[in-house]
C-alpha cells in the first residue's frame, strides 16, 4: 500500500523547517514514513525577445520568497512486495500548487506573477532490488493534468488567462536505511503554454526540478523494516 502526504517548497528555509517537523511527526506520532518533503526549483522559458521569466530568489526572506513555490498533496496506490529483485506499483495523486515568479526585461524591472493550480494524475513505478536488501532503486514515470485556479499579475487578476494541460512526471529515488533515508530527484515538465491569451503570441512554459527526502528516524536502526 502506498499512502503519503507530499510537501514541497522552493525556499531552503521552509524546506528545512518542514523536514524537521514532518520527520518528528513520522517518528513520534505516526511511526511510519507518511510525510515526504521536497525542495523544488522552477525553470521558465518565454518566446518573446528581451522578456525574461524566472523564479523568485530562493534565498530571499520576504513572504513571497519564503513561499515562492509551494506544492502539497496526497498520493495513494499499491506496490508489490515480493522478495525478488523486481517489484512494481502505481499510485494516483492530487496536489495543490502555488507558483510565484517574476517577468521583466532586466533585473530591476522584474514584476511578480502568481498562479495557483490543481494537479491530478497517475504514476507508475518499478522497484529494483530485493526487499531483504538495505537499498533499492525506484524509478517513476507518470502524467498529471494541471487545472488553473487563479492568476495574479501587475496587469490583471484574470483567472481566464491560465491554460490547462498535461505535465509529465519522472523520478529516480533510492530507498534505504541510514543517512540516505529515501532520497531522490524528479522533474515535472509541462507540455502546454501556461498563458491562454495573456498577450497574443506570447508563450510561457515551465519545468519544475526537485530533490525529495522522506525522513524516518527508524530507518537508521538496522532492525527497522520499511
Tab-separated table of C-alpha atoms in Angstrom:
chain	number	residue	atom	x	y	z
A	1	UNK	CA	0.000	0.000	0.000
A	2	UNK	CA	1.263	3.457	-0.958
A	3	UNK	CA	-0.107	6.316	1.133
A	4	UNK	CA	1.826	9.564	1.550
A	5	UNK	CA	1.371	13.272	2.015
A	6	UNK	CA	3.783	15.248	-0.187
A	7	UNK	CA	5.067	18.702	0.766
A	8	UNK	CA	7.342	20.787	-1.459
A	9	UNK	CA	8.861	24.251	-1.209
A	10	UNK	CA	11.050	26.494	-3.342
A	11	UNK	CA	12.748	28.004	-0.290
A	12	UNK	CA	15.538	26.104	1.514
A	13	UNK	CA	14.377	27.658	4.790
A	14	UNK	CA	10.820	26.332	4.580
A	15	UNK	CA	12.139	23.020	3.221
A	16	UNK	CA	14.434	22.624	6.255
A	17	UNK	CA	11.675	23.565	8.714
A	18	UNK	CA	9.210	21.183	7.048
A	19	UNK	CA	11.759	18.350	7.066
A	20	UNK	CA	12.339	18.716	10.803
A	21	UNK	CA	8.644	18.960	11.712
A	22	UNK	CA	7.455	16.106	9.494
A	23	UNK	CA	10.452	13.942	10.425
A	24	UNK	CA	9.466	14.246	14.077
A	25	UNK	CA	5.827	13.549	13.175
A	26	UNK	CA	6.836	10.442	11.211
A	27	UNK	CA	8.764	9.156	14.207
A	28	UNK	CA	6.810	10.192	17.292
A	29	UNK	CA	3.220	10.403	16.032
A	30	UNK	CA	2.888	8.043	13.087
A	31	UNK	CA	5.774	5.575	13.423
A	32	UNK	CA	5.837	5.480	9.631
A	33	UNK	CA	7.267	7.327	6.611
A	34	UNK	CA	3.984	9.122	5.890
A	35	UNK	CA	5.278	12.621	5.077
A	36	UNK	CA	7.549	13.215	2.088
A	37	UNK	CA	9.401	16.537	1.669
A	38	UNK	CA	10.864	18.137	-1.433
A	39	UNK	CA	12.860	21.174	-2.440
A	40	UNK	CA	11.721	22.418	-5.857
A	41	UNK	CA	13.075	24.942	-8.350
A	42	UNK	CA	11.126	26.300	-11.312
A	43	UNK	CA	12.682	26.929	-14.726
A	44	UNK	CA	10.736	29.164	-17.113
A	45	UNK	CA	11.083	29.794	-20.853
A	46	UNK	CA	9.470	32.519	-22.963
A	47	UNK	CA	9.328	33.135	-26.707
A	48	UNK	CA	9.433	36.951	-26.515
A	49	UNK	CA	12.774	38.617	-27.292
A	50	UNK	CA	14.022	40.765	-24.418
A	51	UNK	CA	11.444	39.450	-21.954
A	52	UNK	CA	12.603	37.025	-19.284
A	53	UNK	CA	10.863	34.880	-16.668
A	54	UNK	CA	12.489	33.414	-13.594
A	55	UNK	CA	11.590	32.058	-10.195
A	56	UNK	CA	11.696	34.166	-7.042
A	57	UNK	CA	15.004	34.331	-5.158
A	58	UNK	CA	15.263	31.003	-3.288
A	59	UNK	CA	17.465	32.588	-0.612
A	60	UNK	CA	15.163	35.577	-0.086
A	61	UNK	CA	13.464	36.252	3.241
A	62	UNK	CA	10.290	38.093	2.200
A	63	UNK	CA	6.923	36.337	2.471
A	64	UNK	CA	6.657	35.875	-1.304
A	65	UNK	CA	10.175	34.385	-1.369
A	66	UNK	CA	9.542	32.062	1.585
A	67	UNK	CA	6.520	30.721	-0.307
A	68	UNK	CA	7.743	31.275	-3.855
A	69	UNK	CA	6.788	27.774	-4.961
A	70	UNK	CA	4.591	25.586	-2.794
A	71	UNK	CA	3.096	22.201	-3.540
A	72	UNK	CA	1.106	19.949	-1.217
A	73	UNK	CA	-0.853	16.829	-1.994
A	74	UNK	CA	-1.725	13.234	-1.318
A	75	UNK	CA	-0.893	10.058	-3.186
A	76	UNK	CA	-2.430	6.639	-2.768
A	77	UNK	CA	-1.775	3.381	-4.573
A	78	UNK	CA	-0.327	-0.099	-4.438
A	79	UNK	CA	3.119	-1.646	-4.783
A	80	UNK	CA	4.008	-5.335	-4.857
A	81	UNK	CA	6.322	-6.545	-2.093
A	82	UNK	CA	7.755	-9.764	-3.460
A	83	UNK	CA	11.165	-10.905	-2.161
A	84	UNK	CA	12.539	-10.991	-5.724
A	85	UNK	CA	14.638	-8.263	-7.371
A	86	UNK	CA	11.758	-6.675	-9.307
A	87	UNK	CA	8.595	-5.067	-7.919
A	88	UNK	CA	6.145	-2.609	-9.437
A	89	UNK	CA	3.313	-0.333	-8.444
A	90	UNK	CA	1.005	2.527	-9.361
A	91	UNK	CA	-0.452	5.463	-7.461
A	92	UNK	CA	-2.916	8.296	-8.035
A	93	UNK	CA	-2.143	11.795	-6.784
A	94	UNK	CA	-3.868	15.122	-6.233
A	95	UNK	CA	-1.852	18.269	-5.459
A	96	UNK	CA	-2.313	21.987	-4.907
A	97	UNK	CA	0.471	24.099	-6.431
A	98	UNK	CA	1.365	27.766	-5.981
A	99	UNK	CA	3.861	29.222	-8.466
A	100	UNK	CA	5.334	32.670	-7.845
A	101	UNK	CA	7.765	34.028	-10.414
A	102	UNK	CA	8.971	37.272	-11.974
A	103	UNK	CA	8.741	38.551	-15.530
A	104	UNK	CA	10.561	41.572	-16.975
A	105	UNK	CA	13.290	42.854	-19.248
A	106	UNK	CA	16.132	43.045	-16.708
A	107	UNK	CA	16.956	42.512	-13.045
A	108	UNK	CA	15.497	45.837	-11.890
A	109	UNK	CA	12.331	45.564	-13.969
A	110	UNK	CA	11.049	42.183	-12.788
A	111	UNK	CA	7.426	42.068	-11.602
A	112	UNK	CA	5.810	39.276	-9.599
A	113	UNK	CA	3.246	36.895	-11.062
A	114	UNK	CA	1.322	34.283	-9.082
A	115	UNK	CA	-0.522	31.210	-10.380
A	116	UNK	CA	-2.475	28.629	-8.383
A	117	UNK	CA	-3.253	25.215	-9.793
A	118	UNK	CA	-4.623	21.749	-9.020
A	119	UNK	CA	-2.701	18.745	-10.368
A	120	UNK	CA	-4.353	15.314	-10.685
A	121	UNK	CA	-2.872	12.226	-12.274
A	122	UNK	CA	-1.354	8.758	-12.015
A	123	UNK	CA	2.212	7.453	-11.806
A	124	UNK	CA	3.696	4.003	-12.412
A	125	UNK	CA	6.849	2.812	-10.664
A	126	UNK	CA	9.310	-0.048	-10.655
A	127	UNK	CA	11.455	-1.060	-7.688
A	128	UNK	CA	14.814	-2.676	-8.408
A	129	UNK	CA	16.391	-4.583	-5.552
A	130	UNK	CA	15.326	-7.292	-3.162
A	131	UNK	CA	13.090	-6.253	-0.285
A	132	UNK	CA	15.565	-8.004	2.013
A	133	UNK	CA	18.398	-5.705	0.951
A	134	UNK	CA	19.095	-2.366	2.676
A	135	UNK	CA	18.952	-0.364	-0.569
A	136	UNK	CA	16.618	-0.318	-3.599
A	137	UNK	CA	16.299	1.897	-6.688
A	138	UNK	CA	12.831	3.211	-7.548
A	139	UNK	CA	12.015	4.647	-10.990
A	140	UNK	CA	8.777	6.579	-11.588
A	141	UNK	CA	7.017	7.872	-14.713
A	142	UNK	CA	3.592	9.450	-14.805
A	143	UNK	CA	1.272	12.095	-16.153
A	144	UNK	CA	-0.710	14.825	-14.397
A	145	UNK	CA	-3.383	17.231	-15.604
A	146	UNK	CA	-2.905	20.829	-14.498
A	147	UNK	CA	-6.070	22.848	-13.803
A	148	UNK	CA	-5.713	26.614	-13.364
A	149	UNK	CA	-7.435	28.105	-10.321
A	150	UNK	CA	-6.315	31.729	-10.142
A	151	UNK	CA	-3.776	34.098	-11.640
A	152	UNK	CA	-2.493	37.446	-10.396
A	153	UNK	CA	-0.129	39.778	-12.244
A	154	UNK	CA	0.691	43.513	-12.198
A	155	UNK	CA	-1.660	43.949	-15.168
A	156	UNK	CA	-4.707	41.924	-14.114
A	157	UNK	CA	-6.184	39.230	-11.868
A	158	UNK	CA	-7.925	37.407	-14.691
A	159	UNK	CA	-8.199	33.668	-13.980
A	160	UNK	CA	-9.189	33.006	-17.589
A	161	UNK	CA	-5.609	33.777	-18.650
A	162	UNK	CA	-4.454	30.358	-17.386
A	163	UNK	CA	-4.370	27.367	-19.690
A	164	UNK	CA	-4.930	23.803	-18.545
A	165	UNK	CA	-2.767	20.971	-19.814
A	166	UNK	CA	-0.628	17.886	-19.297
A	167	UNK	CA	2.524	17.567	-17.188
A	168	UNK	CA	4.970	14.646	-17.370
A	169	UNK	CA	6.472	13.405	-14.112
A	170	UNK	CA	9.772	11.489	-13.895
A	171	UNK	CA	11.671	10.477	-10.756
A	172	UNK	CA	14.570	8.321	-9.579
A	173	UNK	CA	14.786	7.506	-5.874
A	174	UNK	CA	16.910	5.455	-3.512
A	175	UNK	CA	15.002	3.641	-0.766
A	176	UNK	CA	17.416	2.931	2.044
A	177	UNK	CA	18.261	2.990	5.701
A	178	UNK	CA	20.749	5.241	7.427
A	179	UNK	CA	21.648	8.646	6.051
A	180	UNK	CA	20.101	8.090	2.612
A	181	UNK	CA	16.599	7.961	4.109
A	182	UNK	CA	14.697	7.596	0.812
A	183	UNK	CA	16.192	10.398	-1.264
A	184	UNK	CA	15.579	11.151	-4.932
A	185	UNK	CA	15.350	13.641	-7.757
A	186	UNK	CA	12.407	14.371	-10.052
A	187	UNK	CA	11.269	16.567	-12.918
A	188	UNK	CA	7.784	17.808	-13.796
A	189	UNK	CA	7.655	19.012	-17.419
A	190	UNK	CA	4.631	20.943	-18.645
A	191	UNK	CA	3.601	20.466	-22.291
A	192	UNK	CA	1.370	23.493	-22.776
A	193	UNK	CA	1.509	27.269	-22.798
A	194	UNK	CA	0.801	28.444	-19.236
A	195	UNK	CA	-0.908	31.512	-20.671
A	196	UNK	CA	-4.090	31.283	-22.696
A	197	UNK	CA	-4.462	34.746	-24.258
A	198	UNK	CA	-2.348	36.853	-21.906
A	199	UNK	CA	-0.874	38.653	-24.897
A	200	UNK	CA	-1.363	37.291	-28.437
A	201	UNK	CA	1.546	35.053	-29.386
A	202	UNK	CA	3.294	35.075	-26.005
A	203	UNK	CA	4.194	31.660	-24.670
A	204	UNK	CA	5.399	30.701	-21.192
A	205	UNK	CA	6.445	27.166	-20.240
A	206	UNK	CA	7.765	25.660	-17.041
A	207	UNK	CA	9.874	22.744	-15.814
A	208	UNK	CA	9.983	22.019	-12.088
A	209	UNK	CA	13.093	20.221	-10.798
A	210	UNK	CA	13.026	18.711	-7.342
A	211	UNK	CA	15.019	16.962	-4.633
A	212	UNK	CA	12.901	14.774	-2.372
A	213	UNK	CA	13.677	13.348	1.071
A	214	UNK	CA	11.450	11.149	3.178
A	215	UNK	CA	12.726	11.365	6.760
A	216	UNK	CA	12.014	8.486	9.107
A	217	UNK	CA	14.423	8.189	12.051
A	218	UNK	CA	13.592	4.488	12.460
A	219	UNK	CA	15.399	3.751	9.210
A	220	UNK	CA	18.730	4.428	10.902
A	221	UNK	CA	18.018	1.353	13.020
A	222	UNK	CA	19.155	-1.818	11.240
A	223	UNK	CA	16.232	-3.660	12.787
A	224	UNK	CA	13.698	-1.424	11.066
A	225	UNK	CA	11.912	-2.909	8.046
A	226	UNK	CA	10.440	-0.497	5.514
